[in-house]
PDB file of C-alpha atoms in Angstrom:
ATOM      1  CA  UNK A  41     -54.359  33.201   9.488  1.00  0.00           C
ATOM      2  CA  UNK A  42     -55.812  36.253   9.149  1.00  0.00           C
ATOM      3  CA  UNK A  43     -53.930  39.315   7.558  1.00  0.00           C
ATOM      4  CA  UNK A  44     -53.619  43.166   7.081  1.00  0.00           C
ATOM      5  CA  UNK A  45     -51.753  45.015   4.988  1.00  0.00           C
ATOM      6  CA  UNK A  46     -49.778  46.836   7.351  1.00  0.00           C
ATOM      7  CA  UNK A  47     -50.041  47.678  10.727  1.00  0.00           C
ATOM      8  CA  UNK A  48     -52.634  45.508  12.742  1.00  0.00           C
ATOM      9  CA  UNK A  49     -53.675  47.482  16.285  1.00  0.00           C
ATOM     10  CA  UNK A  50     -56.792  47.313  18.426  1.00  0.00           C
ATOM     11  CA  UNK A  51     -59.026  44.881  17.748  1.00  0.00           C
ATOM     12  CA  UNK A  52     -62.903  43.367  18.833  1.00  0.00           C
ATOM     13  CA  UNK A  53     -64.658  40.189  18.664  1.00  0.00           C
ATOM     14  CA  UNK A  54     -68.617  40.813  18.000  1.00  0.00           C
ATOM     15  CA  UNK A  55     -70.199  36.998  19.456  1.00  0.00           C
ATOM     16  CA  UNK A  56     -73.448  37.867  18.506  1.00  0.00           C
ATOM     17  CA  UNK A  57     -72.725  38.475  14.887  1.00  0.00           C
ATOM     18  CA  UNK A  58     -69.896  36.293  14.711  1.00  0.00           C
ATOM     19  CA  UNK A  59     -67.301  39.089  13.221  1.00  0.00           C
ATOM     20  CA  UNK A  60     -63.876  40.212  13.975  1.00  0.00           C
ATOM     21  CA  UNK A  61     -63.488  44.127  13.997  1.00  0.00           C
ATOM     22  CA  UNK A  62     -59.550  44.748  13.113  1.00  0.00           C
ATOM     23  CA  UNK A  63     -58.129  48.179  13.340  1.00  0.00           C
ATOM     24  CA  UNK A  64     -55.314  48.606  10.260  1.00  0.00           C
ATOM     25  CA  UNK A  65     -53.326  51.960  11.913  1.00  0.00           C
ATOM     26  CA  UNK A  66     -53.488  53.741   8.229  1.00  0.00           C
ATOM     27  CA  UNK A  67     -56.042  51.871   6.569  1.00  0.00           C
ATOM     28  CA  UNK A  68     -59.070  51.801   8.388  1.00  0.00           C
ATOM     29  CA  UNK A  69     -61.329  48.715   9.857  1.00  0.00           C
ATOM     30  CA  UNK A  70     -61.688  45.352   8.241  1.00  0.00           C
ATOM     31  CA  UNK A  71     -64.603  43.409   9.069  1.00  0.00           C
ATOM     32  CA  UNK A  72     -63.746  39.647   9.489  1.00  0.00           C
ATOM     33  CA  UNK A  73     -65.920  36.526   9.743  1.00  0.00           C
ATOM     34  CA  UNK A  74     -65.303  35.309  12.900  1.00  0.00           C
ATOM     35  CA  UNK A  75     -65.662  31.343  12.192  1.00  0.00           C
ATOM     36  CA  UNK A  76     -62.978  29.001  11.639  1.00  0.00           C
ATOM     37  CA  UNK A  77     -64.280  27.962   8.390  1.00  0.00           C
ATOM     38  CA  UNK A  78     -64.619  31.243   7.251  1.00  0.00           C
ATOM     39  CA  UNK A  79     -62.546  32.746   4.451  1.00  0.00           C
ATOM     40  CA  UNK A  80     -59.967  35.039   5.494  1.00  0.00           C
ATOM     41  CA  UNK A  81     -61.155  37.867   3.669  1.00  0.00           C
ATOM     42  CA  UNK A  82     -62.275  40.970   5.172  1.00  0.00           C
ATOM     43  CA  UNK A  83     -64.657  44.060   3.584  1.00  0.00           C
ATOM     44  CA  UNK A  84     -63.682  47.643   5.179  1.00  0.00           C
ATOM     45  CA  UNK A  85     -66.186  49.424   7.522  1.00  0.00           C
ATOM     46  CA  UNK A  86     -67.939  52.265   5.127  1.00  0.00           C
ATOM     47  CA  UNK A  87     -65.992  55.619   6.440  1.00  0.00           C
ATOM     48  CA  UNK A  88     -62.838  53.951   8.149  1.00  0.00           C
ATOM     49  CA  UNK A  89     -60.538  54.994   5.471  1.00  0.00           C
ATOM     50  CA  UNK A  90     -58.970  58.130   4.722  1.00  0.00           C
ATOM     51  CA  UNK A  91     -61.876  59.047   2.792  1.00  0.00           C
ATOM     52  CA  UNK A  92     -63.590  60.192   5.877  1.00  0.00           C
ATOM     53  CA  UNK A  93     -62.396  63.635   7.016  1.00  0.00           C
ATOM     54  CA  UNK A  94     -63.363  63.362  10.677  1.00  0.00           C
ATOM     55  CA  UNK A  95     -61.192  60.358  11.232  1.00  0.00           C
ATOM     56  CA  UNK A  96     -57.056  61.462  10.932  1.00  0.00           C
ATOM     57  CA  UNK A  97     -55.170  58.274  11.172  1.00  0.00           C
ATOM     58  CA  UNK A  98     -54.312  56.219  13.169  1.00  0.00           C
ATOM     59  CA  UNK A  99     -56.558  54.158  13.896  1.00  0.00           C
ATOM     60  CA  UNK A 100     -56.108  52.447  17.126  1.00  0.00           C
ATOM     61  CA  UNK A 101     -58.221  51.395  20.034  1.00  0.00           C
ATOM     62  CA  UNK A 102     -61.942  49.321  19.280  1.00  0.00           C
ATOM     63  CA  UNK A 103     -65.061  48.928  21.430  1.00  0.00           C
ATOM     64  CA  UNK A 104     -68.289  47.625  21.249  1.00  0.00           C
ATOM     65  CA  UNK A 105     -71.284  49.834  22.325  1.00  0.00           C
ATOM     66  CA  UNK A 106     -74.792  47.998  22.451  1.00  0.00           C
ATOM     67  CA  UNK A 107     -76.860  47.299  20.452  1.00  0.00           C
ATOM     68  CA  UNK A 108     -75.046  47.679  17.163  1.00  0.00           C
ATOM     69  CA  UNK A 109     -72.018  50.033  17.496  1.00  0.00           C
ATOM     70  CA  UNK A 110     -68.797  50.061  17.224  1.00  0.00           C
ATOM     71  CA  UNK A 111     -66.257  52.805  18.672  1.00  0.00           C
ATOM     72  CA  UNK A 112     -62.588  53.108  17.536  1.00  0.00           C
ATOM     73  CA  UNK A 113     -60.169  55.932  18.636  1.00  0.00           C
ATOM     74  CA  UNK A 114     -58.404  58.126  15.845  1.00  0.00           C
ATOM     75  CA  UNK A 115     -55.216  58.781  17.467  1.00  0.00           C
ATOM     76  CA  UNK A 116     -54.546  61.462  14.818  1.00  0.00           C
ATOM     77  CA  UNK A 117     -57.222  63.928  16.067  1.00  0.00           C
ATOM     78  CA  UNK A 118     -57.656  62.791  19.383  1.00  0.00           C
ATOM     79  CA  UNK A 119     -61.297  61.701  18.667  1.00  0.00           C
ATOM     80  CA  UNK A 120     -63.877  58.503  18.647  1.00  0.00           C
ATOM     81  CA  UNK A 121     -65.475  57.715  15.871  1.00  0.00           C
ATOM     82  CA  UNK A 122     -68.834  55.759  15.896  1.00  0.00           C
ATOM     83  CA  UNK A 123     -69.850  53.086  13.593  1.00  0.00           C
ATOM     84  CA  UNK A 124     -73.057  51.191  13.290  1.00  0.00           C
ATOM     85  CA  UNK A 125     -72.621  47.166  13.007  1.00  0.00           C
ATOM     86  CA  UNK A 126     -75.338  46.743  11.318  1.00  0.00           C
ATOM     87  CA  UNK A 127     -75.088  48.959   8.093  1.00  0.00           C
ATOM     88  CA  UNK A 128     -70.931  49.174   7.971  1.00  0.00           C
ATOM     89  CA  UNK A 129     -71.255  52.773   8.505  1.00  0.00           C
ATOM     90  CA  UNK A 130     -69.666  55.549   9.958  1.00  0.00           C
ATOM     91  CA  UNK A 131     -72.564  57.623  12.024  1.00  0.00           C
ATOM     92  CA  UNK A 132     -70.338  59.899  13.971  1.00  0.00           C
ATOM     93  CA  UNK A 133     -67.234  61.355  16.223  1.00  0.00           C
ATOM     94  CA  UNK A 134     -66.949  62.550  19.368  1.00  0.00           C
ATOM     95  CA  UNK A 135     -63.925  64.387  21.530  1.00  0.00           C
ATOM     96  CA  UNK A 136     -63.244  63.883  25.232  1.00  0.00           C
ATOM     97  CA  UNK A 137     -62.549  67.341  26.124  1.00  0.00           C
ATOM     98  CA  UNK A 138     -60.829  69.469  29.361  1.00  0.00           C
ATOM     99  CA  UNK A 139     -63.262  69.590  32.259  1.00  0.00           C
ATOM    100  CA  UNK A 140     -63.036  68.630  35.707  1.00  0.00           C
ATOM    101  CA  UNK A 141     -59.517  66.566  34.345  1.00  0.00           C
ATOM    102  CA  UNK A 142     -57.737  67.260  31.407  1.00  0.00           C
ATOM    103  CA  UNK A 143     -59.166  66.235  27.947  1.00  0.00           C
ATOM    104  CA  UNK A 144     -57.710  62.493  26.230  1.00  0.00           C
ATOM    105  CA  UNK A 145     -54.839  62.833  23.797  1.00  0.00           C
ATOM    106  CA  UNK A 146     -53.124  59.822  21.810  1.00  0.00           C
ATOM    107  CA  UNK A 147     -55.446  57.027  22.451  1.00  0.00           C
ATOM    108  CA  UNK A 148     -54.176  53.828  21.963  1.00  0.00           C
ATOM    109  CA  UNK A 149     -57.139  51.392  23.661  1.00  0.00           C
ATOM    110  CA  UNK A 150     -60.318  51.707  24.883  1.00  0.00           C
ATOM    111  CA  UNK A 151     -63.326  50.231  26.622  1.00  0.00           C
ATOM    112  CA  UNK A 152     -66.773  50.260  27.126  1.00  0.00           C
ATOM    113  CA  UNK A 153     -68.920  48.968  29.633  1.00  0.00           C
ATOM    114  CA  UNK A 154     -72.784  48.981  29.321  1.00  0.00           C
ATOM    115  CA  UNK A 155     -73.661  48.300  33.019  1.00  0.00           C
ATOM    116  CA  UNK A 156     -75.037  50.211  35.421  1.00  0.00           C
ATOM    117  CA  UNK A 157     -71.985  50.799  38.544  1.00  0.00           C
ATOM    118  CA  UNK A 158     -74.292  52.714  41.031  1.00  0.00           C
ATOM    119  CA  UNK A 159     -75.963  55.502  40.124  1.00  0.00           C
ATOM    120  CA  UNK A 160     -72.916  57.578  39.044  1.00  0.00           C
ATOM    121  CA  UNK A 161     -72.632  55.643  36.142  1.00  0.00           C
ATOM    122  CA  UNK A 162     -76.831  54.152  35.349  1.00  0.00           C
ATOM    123  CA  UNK A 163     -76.061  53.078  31.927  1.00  0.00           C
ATOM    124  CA  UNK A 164     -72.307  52.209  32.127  1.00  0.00           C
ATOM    125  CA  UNK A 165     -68.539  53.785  31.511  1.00  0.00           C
ATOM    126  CA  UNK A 166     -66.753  54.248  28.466  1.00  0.00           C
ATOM    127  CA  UNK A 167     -62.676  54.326  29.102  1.00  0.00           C
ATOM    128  CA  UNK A 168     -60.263  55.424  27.438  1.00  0.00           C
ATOM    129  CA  UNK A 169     -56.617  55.245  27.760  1.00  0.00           C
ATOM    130  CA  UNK A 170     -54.911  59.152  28.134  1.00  0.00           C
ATOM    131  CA  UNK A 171     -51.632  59.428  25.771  1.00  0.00           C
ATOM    132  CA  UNK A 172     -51.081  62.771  27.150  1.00  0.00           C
ATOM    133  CA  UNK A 173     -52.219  63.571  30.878  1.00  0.00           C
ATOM    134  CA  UNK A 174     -51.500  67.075  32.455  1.00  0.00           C
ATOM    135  CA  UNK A 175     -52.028  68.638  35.907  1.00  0.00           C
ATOM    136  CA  UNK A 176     -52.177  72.415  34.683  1.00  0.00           C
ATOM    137  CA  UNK A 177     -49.396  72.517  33.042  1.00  0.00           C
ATOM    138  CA  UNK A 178     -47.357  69.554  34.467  1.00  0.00           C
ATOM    139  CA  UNK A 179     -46.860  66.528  32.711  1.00  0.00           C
ATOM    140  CA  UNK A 180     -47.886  63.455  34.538  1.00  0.00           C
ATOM    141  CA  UNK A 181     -48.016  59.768  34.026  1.00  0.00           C
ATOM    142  CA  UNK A 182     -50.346  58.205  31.296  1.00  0.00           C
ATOM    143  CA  UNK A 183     -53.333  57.343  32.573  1.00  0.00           C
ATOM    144  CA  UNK A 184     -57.067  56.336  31.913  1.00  0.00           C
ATOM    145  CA  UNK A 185     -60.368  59.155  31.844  1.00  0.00           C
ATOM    146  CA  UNK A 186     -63.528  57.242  32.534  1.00  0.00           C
ATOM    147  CA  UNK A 187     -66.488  58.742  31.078  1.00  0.00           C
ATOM    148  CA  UNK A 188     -70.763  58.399  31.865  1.00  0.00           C
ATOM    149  CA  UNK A 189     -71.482  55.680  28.978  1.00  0.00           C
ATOM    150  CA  UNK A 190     -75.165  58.429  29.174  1.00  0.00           C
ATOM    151  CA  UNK A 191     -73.417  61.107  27.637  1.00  0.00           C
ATOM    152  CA  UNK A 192     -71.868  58.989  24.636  1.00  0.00           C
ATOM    153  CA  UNK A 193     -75.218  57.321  23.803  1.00  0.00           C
ATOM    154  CA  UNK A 194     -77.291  60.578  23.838  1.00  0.00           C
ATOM    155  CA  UNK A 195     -75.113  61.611  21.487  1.00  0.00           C
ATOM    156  CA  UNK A 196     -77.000  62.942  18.359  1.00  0.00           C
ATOM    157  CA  UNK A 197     -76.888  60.432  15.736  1.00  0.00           C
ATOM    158  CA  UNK A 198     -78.203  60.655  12.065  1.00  0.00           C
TER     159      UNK A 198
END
């Protein structure tokens, strides 16, 4: 029953804090209650919209980072944006950039997982699907880029 204005895409369910995190492609994020006798009203997440010039729409992919954030992709810069679940806020965003493998273009979905896989990966992996993956300057399949969940959380926030 619940509804967007226009284009619905990635989307999270929060247990803990019973809300629904819906991704609207050009709108930004509605916050849901996430209880079936809640009203189907939603509230935007503070800096989702267009307002916000770090974020370039669309926004697509949604992930929840522990303790209290959220992560959505902004397929229209190629970046993440961070927001905090507990104030409705945008904090920050963030670029997956050429290294060792190319850099992560055109996200459409994402994932994070906050536990330790060996000791590659202590805290976790963030992953996110690649839109556009080269090899040089070959075009290859789509594919995914996992990143150390370390480096996103040491990330400097406000």
């Amino acid at each position: 029953q619940l509804k967007v204005s226009s284009q619905p895409e990635g989307m999270v369910a929060d247990d803990a804090k019973k809300r629904l995190y819906v991704g609207e492609e050009m709108a930004g994020i509605h916050v849901f209650e996430a209880e079936p006798q809640a009203a189907n009203r939603s509230f935007m997440m503070g800096g989702s919209t267009q307002n916000n010039k770090n974020i370039r729409y669309d926004i697509e992919g949604l992930a929840l980072l522990p303790p209290h954030y959220l992560i959505a992709s902004s397929q229209g810069n190629f970046s993440y944006a961070i927001f905090n679940t507990q104030t409705h806020q945008y904090v920050t965003s963030f670029i997956i950039a050429d290294s060792t493998s190319d850099g992560v273009e055109e996200t459409d979905g994402l994932e994070v997982f906050p536990h330790a896989l060996g000791v590659a990966y202590p805290k976790g992996i963030f992953v996110a699907q690649d839109g556009f993956n080269f090899d040089g300057t070959v075009k290859q399949n789509q594919n995914f880029k996992i990143v150390d969940l370390e480096q996103i959380i040491n990330i400097q926030r406000p």
